[in-house]
Coordinates of C-alpha atoms and ligand atoms in Angstrom, one line a residue:
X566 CA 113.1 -158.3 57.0
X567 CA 113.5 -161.0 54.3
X568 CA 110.3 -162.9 53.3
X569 CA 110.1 -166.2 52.6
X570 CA 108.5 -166.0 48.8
X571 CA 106.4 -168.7 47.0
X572 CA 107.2 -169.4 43.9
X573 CA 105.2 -172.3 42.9
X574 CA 103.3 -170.1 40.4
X575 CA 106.5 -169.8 38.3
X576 CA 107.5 -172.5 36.4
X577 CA 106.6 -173.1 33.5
X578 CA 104.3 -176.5 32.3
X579 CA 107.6 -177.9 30.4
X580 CA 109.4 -177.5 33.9
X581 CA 107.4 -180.3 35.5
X582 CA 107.4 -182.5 32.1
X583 CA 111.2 -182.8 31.8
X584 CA 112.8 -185.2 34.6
X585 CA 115.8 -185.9 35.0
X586 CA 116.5 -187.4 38.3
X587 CA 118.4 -190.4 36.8
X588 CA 120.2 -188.4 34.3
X589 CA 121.4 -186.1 37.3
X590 CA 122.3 -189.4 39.8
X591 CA 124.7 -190.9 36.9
X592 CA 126.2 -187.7 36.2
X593 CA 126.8 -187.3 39.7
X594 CA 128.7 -190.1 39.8
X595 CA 128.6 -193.1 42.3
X596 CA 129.5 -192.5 46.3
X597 CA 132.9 -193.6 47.3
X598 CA 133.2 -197.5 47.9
X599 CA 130.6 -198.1 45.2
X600 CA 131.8 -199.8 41.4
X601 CA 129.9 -198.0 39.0
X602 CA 128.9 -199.5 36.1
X603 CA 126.1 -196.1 35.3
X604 CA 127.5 -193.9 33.2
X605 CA 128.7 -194.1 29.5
X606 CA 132.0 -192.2 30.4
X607 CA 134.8 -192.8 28.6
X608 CA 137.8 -194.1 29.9
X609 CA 140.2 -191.1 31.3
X610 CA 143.4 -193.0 29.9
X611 CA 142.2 -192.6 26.4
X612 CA 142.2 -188.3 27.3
X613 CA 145.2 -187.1 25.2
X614 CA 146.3 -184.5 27.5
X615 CA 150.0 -184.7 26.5
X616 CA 149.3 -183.8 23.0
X617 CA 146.4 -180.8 24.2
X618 CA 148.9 -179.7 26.0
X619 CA 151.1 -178.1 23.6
X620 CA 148.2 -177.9 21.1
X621 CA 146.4 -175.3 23.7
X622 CA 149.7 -173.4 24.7
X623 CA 150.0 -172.9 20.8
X624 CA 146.7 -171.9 20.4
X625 CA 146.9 -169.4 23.7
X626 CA 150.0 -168.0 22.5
X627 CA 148.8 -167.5 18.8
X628 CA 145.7 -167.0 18.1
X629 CA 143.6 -165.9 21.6
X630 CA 141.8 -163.5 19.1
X631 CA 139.8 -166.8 17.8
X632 CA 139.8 -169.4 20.1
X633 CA 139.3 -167.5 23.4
X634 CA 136.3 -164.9 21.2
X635 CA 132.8 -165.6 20.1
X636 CA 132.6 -167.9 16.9
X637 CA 130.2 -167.9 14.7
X638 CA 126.8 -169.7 15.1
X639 CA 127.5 -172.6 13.0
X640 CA 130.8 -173.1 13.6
X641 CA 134.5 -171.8 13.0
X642 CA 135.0 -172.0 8.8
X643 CA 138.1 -174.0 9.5
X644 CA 137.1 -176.0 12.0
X645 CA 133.5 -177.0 9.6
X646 CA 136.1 -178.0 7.0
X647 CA 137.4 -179.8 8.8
X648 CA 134.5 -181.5 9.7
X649 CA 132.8 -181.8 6.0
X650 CA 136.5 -183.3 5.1
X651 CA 136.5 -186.0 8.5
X652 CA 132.7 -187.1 7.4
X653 CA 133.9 -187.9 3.7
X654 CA 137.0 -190.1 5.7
X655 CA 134.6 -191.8 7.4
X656 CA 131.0 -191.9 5.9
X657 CA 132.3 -192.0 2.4
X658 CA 129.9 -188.6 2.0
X659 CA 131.4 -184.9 1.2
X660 CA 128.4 -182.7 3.0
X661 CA 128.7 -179.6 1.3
X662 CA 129.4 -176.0 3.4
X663 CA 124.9 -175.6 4.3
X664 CA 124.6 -179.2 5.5
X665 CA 126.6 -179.2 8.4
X666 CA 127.0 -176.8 11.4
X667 CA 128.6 -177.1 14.9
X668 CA 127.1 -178.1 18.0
X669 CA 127.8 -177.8 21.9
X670 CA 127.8 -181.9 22.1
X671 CA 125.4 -184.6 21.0
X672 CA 122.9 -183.8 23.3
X673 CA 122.5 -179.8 22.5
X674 CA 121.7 -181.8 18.6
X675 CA 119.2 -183.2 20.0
X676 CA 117.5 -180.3 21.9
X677 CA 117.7 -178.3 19.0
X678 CA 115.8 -180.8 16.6
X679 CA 113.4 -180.6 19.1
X680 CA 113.1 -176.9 19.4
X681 CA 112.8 -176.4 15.9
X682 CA 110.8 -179.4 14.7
X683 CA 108.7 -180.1 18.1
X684 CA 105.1 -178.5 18.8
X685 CA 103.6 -179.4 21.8
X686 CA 101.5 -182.9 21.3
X687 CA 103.7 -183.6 18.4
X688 CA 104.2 -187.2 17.3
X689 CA 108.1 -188.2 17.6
X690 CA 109.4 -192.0 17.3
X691 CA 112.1 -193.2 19.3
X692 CA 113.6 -196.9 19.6
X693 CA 112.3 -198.4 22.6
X694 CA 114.5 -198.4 24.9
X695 CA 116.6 -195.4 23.8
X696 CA 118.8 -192.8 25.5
X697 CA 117.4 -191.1 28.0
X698 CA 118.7 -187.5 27.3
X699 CA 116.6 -187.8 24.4
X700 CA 113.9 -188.7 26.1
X701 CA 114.7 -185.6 28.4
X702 CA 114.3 -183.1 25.6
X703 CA 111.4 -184.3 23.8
X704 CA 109.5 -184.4 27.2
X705 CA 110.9 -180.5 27.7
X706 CA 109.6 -179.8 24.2
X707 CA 106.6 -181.7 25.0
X708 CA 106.4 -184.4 22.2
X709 CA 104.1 -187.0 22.4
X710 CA 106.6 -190.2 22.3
X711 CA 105.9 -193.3 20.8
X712 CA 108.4 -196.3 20.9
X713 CA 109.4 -198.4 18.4
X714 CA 109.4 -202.2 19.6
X715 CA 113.0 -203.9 18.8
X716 CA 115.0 -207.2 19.4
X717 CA 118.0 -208.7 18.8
X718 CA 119.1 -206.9 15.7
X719 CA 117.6 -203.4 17.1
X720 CA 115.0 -201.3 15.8
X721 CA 111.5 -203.6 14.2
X722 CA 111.4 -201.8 11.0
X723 CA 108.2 -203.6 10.5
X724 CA 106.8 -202.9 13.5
X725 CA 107.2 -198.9 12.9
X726 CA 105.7 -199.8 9.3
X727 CA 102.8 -200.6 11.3
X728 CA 102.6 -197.3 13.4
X729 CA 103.1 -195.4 10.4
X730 CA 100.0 -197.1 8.7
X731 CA 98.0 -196.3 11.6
X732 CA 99.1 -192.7 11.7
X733 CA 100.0 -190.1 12.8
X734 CA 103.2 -189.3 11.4
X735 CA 105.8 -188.3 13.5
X736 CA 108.1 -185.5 13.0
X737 CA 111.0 -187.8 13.2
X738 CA 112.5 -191.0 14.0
X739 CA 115.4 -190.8 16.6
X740 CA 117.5 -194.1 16.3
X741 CA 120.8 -194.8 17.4
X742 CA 122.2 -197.0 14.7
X743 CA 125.9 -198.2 16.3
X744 CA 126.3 -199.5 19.5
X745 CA 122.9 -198.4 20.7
X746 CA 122.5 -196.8 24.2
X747 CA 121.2 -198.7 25.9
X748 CA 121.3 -201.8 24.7
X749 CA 124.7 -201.9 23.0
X750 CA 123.3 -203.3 19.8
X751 CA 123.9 -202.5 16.2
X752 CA 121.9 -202.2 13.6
X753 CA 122.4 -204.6 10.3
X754 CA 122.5 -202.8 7.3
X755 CA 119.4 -204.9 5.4
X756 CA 117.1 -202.9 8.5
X757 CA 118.9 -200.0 7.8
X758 CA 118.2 -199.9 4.1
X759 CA 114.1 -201.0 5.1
X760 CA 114.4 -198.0 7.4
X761 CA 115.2 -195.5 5.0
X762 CA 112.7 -196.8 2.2
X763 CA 109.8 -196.7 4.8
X764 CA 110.7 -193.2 6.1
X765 CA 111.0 -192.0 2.3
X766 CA 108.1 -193.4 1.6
X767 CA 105.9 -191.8 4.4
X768 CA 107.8 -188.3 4.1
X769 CA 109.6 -189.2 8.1
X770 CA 112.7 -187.3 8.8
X771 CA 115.5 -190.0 10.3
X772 CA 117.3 -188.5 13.5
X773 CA 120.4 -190.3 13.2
X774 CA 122.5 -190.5 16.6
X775 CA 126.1 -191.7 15.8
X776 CA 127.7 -191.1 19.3
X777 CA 129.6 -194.4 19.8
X778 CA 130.0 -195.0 16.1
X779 CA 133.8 -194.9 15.6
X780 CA 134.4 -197.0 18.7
X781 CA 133.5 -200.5 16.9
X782 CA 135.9 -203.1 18.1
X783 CA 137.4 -203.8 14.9
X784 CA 136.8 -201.2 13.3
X785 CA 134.5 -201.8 10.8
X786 CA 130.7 -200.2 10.8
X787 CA 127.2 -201.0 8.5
X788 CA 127.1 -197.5 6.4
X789 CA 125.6 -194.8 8.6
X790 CA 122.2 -193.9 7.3
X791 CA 123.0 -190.2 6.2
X792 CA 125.3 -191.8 4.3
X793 CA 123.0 -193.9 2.7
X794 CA 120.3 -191.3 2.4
X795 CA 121.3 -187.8 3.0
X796 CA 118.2 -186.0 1.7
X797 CA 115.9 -187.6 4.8
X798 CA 118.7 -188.3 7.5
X799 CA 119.7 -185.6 10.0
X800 CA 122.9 -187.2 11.8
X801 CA 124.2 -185.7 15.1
X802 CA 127.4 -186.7 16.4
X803 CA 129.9 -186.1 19.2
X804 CA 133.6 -186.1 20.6
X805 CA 132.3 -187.0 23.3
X806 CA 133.3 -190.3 23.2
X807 CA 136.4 -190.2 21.0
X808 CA 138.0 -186.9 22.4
X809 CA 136.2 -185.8 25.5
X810 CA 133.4 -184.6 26.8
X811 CA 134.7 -181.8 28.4
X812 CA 135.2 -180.0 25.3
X813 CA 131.2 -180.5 24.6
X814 CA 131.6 -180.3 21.2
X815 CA 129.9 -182.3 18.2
X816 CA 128.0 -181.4 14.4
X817 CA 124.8 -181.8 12.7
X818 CA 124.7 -183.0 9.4
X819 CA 121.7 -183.3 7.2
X820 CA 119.3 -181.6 4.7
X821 CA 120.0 -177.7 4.3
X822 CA 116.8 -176.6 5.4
X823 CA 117.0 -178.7 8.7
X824 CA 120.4 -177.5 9.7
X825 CA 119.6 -173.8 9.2
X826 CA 116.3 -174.0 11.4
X827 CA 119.2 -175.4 14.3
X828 CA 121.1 -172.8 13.5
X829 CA 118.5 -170.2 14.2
X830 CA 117.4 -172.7 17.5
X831 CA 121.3 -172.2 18.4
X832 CA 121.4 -168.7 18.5
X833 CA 118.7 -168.7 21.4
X834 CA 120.9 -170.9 23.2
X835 CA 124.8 -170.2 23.5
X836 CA 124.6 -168.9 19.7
X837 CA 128.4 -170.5 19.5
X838 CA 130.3 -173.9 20.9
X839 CA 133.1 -172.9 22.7
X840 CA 136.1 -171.0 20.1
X841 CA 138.8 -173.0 22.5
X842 CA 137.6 -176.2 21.9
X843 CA 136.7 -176.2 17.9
X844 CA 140.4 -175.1 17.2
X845 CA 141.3 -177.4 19.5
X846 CA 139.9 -180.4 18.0
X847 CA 140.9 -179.2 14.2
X848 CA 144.2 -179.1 15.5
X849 CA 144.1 -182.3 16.9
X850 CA 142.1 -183.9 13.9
X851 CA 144.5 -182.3 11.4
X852 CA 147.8 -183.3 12.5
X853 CA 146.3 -187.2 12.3
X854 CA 146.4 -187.9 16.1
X855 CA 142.2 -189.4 15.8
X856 CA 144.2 -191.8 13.2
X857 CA 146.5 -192.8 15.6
X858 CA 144.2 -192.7 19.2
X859 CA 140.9 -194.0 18.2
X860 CA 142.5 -197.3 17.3
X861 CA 143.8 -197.6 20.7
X862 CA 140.6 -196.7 22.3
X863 CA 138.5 -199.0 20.6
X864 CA 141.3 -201.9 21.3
X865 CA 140.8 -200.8 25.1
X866 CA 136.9 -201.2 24.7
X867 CA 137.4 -204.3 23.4
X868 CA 139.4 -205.9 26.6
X869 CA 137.1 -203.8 28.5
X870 CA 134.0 -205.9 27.6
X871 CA 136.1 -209.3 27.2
X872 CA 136.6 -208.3 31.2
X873 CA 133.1 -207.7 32.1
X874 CA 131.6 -210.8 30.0
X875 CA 133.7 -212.8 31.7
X876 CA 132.9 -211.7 35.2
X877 CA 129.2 -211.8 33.8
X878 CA 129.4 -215.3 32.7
X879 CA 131.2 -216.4 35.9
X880 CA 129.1 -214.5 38.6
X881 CA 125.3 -214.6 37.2
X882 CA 122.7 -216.8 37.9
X883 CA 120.2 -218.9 35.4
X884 CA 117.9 -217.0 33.8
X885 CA 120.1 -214.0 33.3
X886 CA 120.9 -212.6 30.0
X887 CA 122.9 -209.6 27.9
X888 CA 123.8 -208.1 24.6
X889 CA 126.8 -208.1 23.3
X890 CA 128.0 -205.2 21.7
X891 CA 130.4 -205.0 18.7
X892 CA 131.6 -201.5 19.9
X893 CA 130.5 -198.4 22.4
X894 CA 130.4 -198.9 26.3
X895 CA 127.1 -200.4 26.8
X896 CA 125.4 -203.7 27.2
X897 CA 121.7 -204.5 28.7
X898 CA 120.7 -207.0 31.2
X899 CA 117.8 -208.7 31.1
X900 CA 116.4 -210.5 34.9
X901 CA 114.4 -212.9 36.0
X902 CA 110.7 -211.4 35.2
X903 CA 109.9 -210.9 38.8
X904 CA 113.1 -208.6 39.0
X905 CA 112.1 -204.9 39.9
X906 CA 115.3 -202.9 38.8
X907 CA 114.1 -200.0 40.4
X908 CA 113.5 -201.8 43.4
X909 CA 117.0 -203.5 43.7
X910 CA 119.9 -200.4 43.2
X911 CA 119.1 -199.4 46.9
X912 CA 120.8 -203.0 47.9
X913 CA 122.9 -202.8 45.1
X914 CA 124.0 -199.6 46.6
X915 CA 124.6 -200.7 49.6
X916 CA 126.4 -203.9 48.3
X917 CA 129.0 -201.4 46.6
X918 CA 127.6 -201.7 42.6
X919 CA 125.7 -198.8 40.6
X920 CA 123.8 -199.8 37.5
X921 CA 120.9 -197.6 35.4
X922 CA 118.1 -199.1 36.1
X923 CA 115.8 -199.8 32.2
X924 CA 112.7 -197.9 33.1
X925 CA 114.6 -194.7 32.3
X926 CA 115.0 -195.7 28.9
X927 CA 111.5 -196.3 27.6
X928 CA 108.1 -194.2 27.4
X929 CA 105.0 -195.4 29.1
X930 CA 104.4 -199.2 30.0
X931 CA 108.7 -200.1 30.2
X932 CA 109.9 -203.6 31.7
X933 CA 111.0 -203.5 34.9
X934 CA 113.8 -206.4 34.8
X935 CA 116.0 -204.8 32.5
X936 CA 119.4 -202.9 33.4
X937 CA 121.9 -201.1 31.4
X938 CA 125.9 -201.3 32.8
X939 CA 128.7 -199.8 30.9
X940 CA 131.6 -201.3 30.6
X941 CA 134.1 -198.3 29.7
X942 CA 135.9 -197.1 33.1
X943 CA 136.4 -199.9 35.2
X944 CA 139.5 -202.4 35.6
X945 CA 139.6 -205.8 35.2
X946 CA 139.6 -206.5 38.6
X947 CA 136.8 -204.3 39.5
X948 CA 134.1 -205.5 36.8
X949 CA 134.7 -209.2 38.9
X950 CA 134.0 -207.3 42.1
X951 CA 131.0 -205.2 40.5
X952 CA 129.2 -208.3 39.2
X953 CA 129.7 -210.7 42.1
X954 CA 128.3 -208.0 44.1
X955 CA 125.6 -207.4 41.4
X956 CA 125.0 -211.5 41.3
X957 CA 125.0 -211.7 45.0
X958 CA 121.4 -209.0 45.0
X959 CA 120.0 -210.5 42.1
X960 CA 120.0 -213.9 43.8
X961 CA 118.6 -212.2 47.3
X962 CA 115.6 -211.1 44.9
X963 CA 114.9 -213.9 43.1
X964 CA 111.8 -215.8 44.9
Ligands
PLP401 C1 123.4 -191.9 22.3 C2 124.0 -190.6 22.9 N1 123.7 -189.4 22.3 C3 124.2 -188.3 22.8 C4 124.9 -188.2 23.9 C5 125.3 -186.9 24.5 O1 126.6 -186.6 24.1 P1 127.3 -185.2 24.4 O2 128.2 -185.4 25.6 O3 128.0 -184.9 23.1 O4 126.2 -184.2 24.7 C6 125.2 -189.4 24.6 C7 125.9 -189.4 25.9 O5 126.0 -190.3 26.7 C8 124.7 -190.6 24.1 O6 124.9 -191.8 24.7

C-alpha cells in the first residue's frame, strides 16, 4: 500500500529563498478575455519562420552530425566566430576567442555569474527596480542585494558612489544599460562613462545586461559599457528578443578569467546550448537576414509604443505618469501614492487587463504604486481597450 511521504525535510535553504510566483504568472500567460500588457515577449510577426524554414531543412539534411549532437561547452567554433565578428559590427569591439562563450539565453548568463561569483551573504548591486529574473538568481544563490536608487536618466551613479564608500563591496554591479527592464529607460553615456570610472576605481566588476539593446527605435545606442571598458565589464546578451526565445540562446562577453569560471559553472548545468539552434542562428546571422529584420522589428516597436502612449494619454487620469522608452518593450507607470499595485491586478483581472505589478522588481522596502506594461504584442486596437480598462480601476481606487 502506497504511503503518503513527507518531504518537508528535503529542500534545500536556497529552495525557499528563490520565488518566483510572478515570474511563473507572466510566463503563464494571461487567461483568455484578458489584454496582457505582462510579459516582455516579442512580437510573433517579427519570428522569421519562412527563412528557418529552409535554413533547418538544410541543416537536417546536412549536417545532423553537429547540429542535432552535443557542442562543446562554450559554444560551436563557427557559431563563436560568428559571434566575436557580430559584436565588432555592433560594439565597435573584436573580443578575442577566451572572452566570449555561448549561453542557453540571457537569463542562464545571469545564473551563472551568480554561481561562480556568488557566496552566500555576498554583497551584489542591482539598479532599483531591475529585472526580476535577476533578482531570482541572486536570491537562489543567496546574495545579499542592495539597490541602486535611480531617476529619470536611470542608474544614480552618485548614489552607488556613496554605497561603495560605506562598504562593502559588492561582487558586481548588474545594470541594464538600453531600454531598461522595467522601466524602459536608457542610460546616457556621461553616467555611463562615471559608472565605469567608479567601478575601476573600487575594483567592482560591471554585469552588463544588453537584452533589448538592438531594438532602439532609430537605431542608434550610447556605446555599450564593455565596449567602453572591456577589462571590468562582463556583458550578457540574448536573441531573445531579436530572433526568438525559443531558441534560448545568447553569449557572455567579458574578461578571460570571468568567462572561463562560466564555463566551468555551465558544465554543471546543460554543459552545451542547444547544437540546432547555434547553427541555426550563424546561418541566419551570416547570410545578412538580422541586417535586414531587425530594422523592421524595431520600426514595429516604434508604432507599437506610439499606439499605447496614445491610449495612455487619452485614457489616464491626473496624477498618472510613465517613461518613455527610446527602444525595448517596456515602460513604467507611476500611480497616485495611495495606489497598491498589488492590490489592484485582481480587478484589473477581472476588468480584462494584465499588468506586472513594481514590487517584483525591487529588493526590500519597494513602492507600491508603480507598474510595468509592455508594449510589444498587442494591436493598436487592443492597447486602447487595455488602458481604458486599466484607467477605469485606477480611478475605482483612487480615494
Ligand atoms: C533584461 C533581461 N535580461 C535577460 C532576460 C532573459 O532572456 P533570455 O530569454 O535570453 O533568457 C530578459 C527577458 O525578459 C530580460 O528582460
Amino acid at each position: 500500500m502506497a504511503t503518503t511521504a513527507d518531504w518537508s525535510g528535503l529542500f534545500a535553504r536556497r529552495a525557499a529563498l528563490r520565488g518566483g510566483d510572478e515570474l511563473n504568472l507572466i510566463l503563464a500567460g494571461s487567461p483568455p478575455g484578458v489584454l496582457s500588457l505582462a510579459g516582455g515577449f516579442p512580437n510573433p510577426a517579427t519570428f522569421p519562420t519562412v527563412v528557418l524554414e529552409e535554413i533547418v531543412a538544410r541543416l537536417l539534411r546536412d549536417e545532423p552530425g553537429v547540429a542535432l549532437q552535443y557542442a562543446p561547452c562554450e559554444g560551436i567554433a563557427s557559431f563563436r566566430e560568428y559571434l566575436r565578428d557580430r559584436q565588432e559590427l555592433l560594439q565597435d569591439r573584436h573580443p578575442e576567442a577566451d572572452e566570449l562563450m555561448v549561453t542557453s539565453g540571457g537569463m542562464e548568463c545571469i545564473a551563472l555569474a551568480c554561481q561562480s561569483m556568488v557566496d552566500p551573504g555576498d554583497r551584489v548591486a542591482v539598479e532599483a527596480p531591475t529585472y526580476l529574473g535577476a533578482l531570482l538568481a541572486m536570491a537562489a544563490a543567496e546574495a545579499d542585494v542592495v539597490g541602486i536608487p535611480s531617476d529619470e536618466e536611470g542608474l544614480d551613479v552618485e548614489a552607488f558612489a556613496a554605497q561603495l564608500a560605506a562598504g562593502p563591496r559588492p561582487k558586481f554591479a548588474y545594470v541594464i544599460p538600453d531600454h531598461q527592464n522595467p522601466t524602459g529607460r536608457t542610460l546616457p553615456l556621461p553616467r555611463r562613462r562615471a559608472l565605469i570610472e567608479l567601478c575601476r576605481r573600487h575594483g567592482v566588476l560591471i554585469f552588463e545586461d544588453v537584452a533589448y539593446r538592438e531594438l532602439s527605435f532609430d537605431g542608434s545606442s550610447p556605446p555599450s559599457l564593455w565596449s567602453l571598458a572591456p577589462d571590468v565589464v562582463l556583458q550578457a546578451g540574448t536573441f531573445s528578443k531579436t530572433f526568438f526565445p525559443g531558441v534560448r540562446l545568447g553569449w557572455a562577453v567579458g574578461p578571460r578569467e570571468v568567462v572561463a569560471q562560466l564555463a566551468a559553472a555551465k558544465l554543471t548545468t546543460d554543459q552545451c546550448a542547444g547544437g540546432l539552434g547555434q547553427r541555426m542562428v550563424e546561418a541566419y546571422g551570416r547570410a545578412g537576414h538580422f541586417e535586414r529584420q531587425i530594422p523592421v522589428a524595431r520600426a514595429l516597436y516604434a508604432a507599437q509604443w506610439d499606439a499605447l502612449a496614445r491610449a495612455l494619454e487619452r485614457h489616464l487620469p491626473p496624477g498618472c505618469t510613465w517613461t518613455t522608452p527610446s527602444g525595448g518593450f517596456l515602460t513604467w507607470l507611476t500611480l497616485p501614492e495611495e495606489i497598491d499595485t498589488l492590490a489592484l491586478r485582481p480587478a484589473a483581472t477581472a476588468a480584462g487587463v494584465a499588468f506586472v505589478p513594481g514590487p517584483a522588481f525591487y529588493v526590500g522596502d519597494e513602492p507600491r504604486h508603480e507598474l510595468r506594461l509592455s508594449f510589444s504584442h498587442l494591436t493598436e486596437a487592443d492597447f486602447d481597450i487595455a488602458i481604458e480598462r486599466l484607467a477605469g480601476v485606477v480611478a475605482g481606487a483612487v480615494r
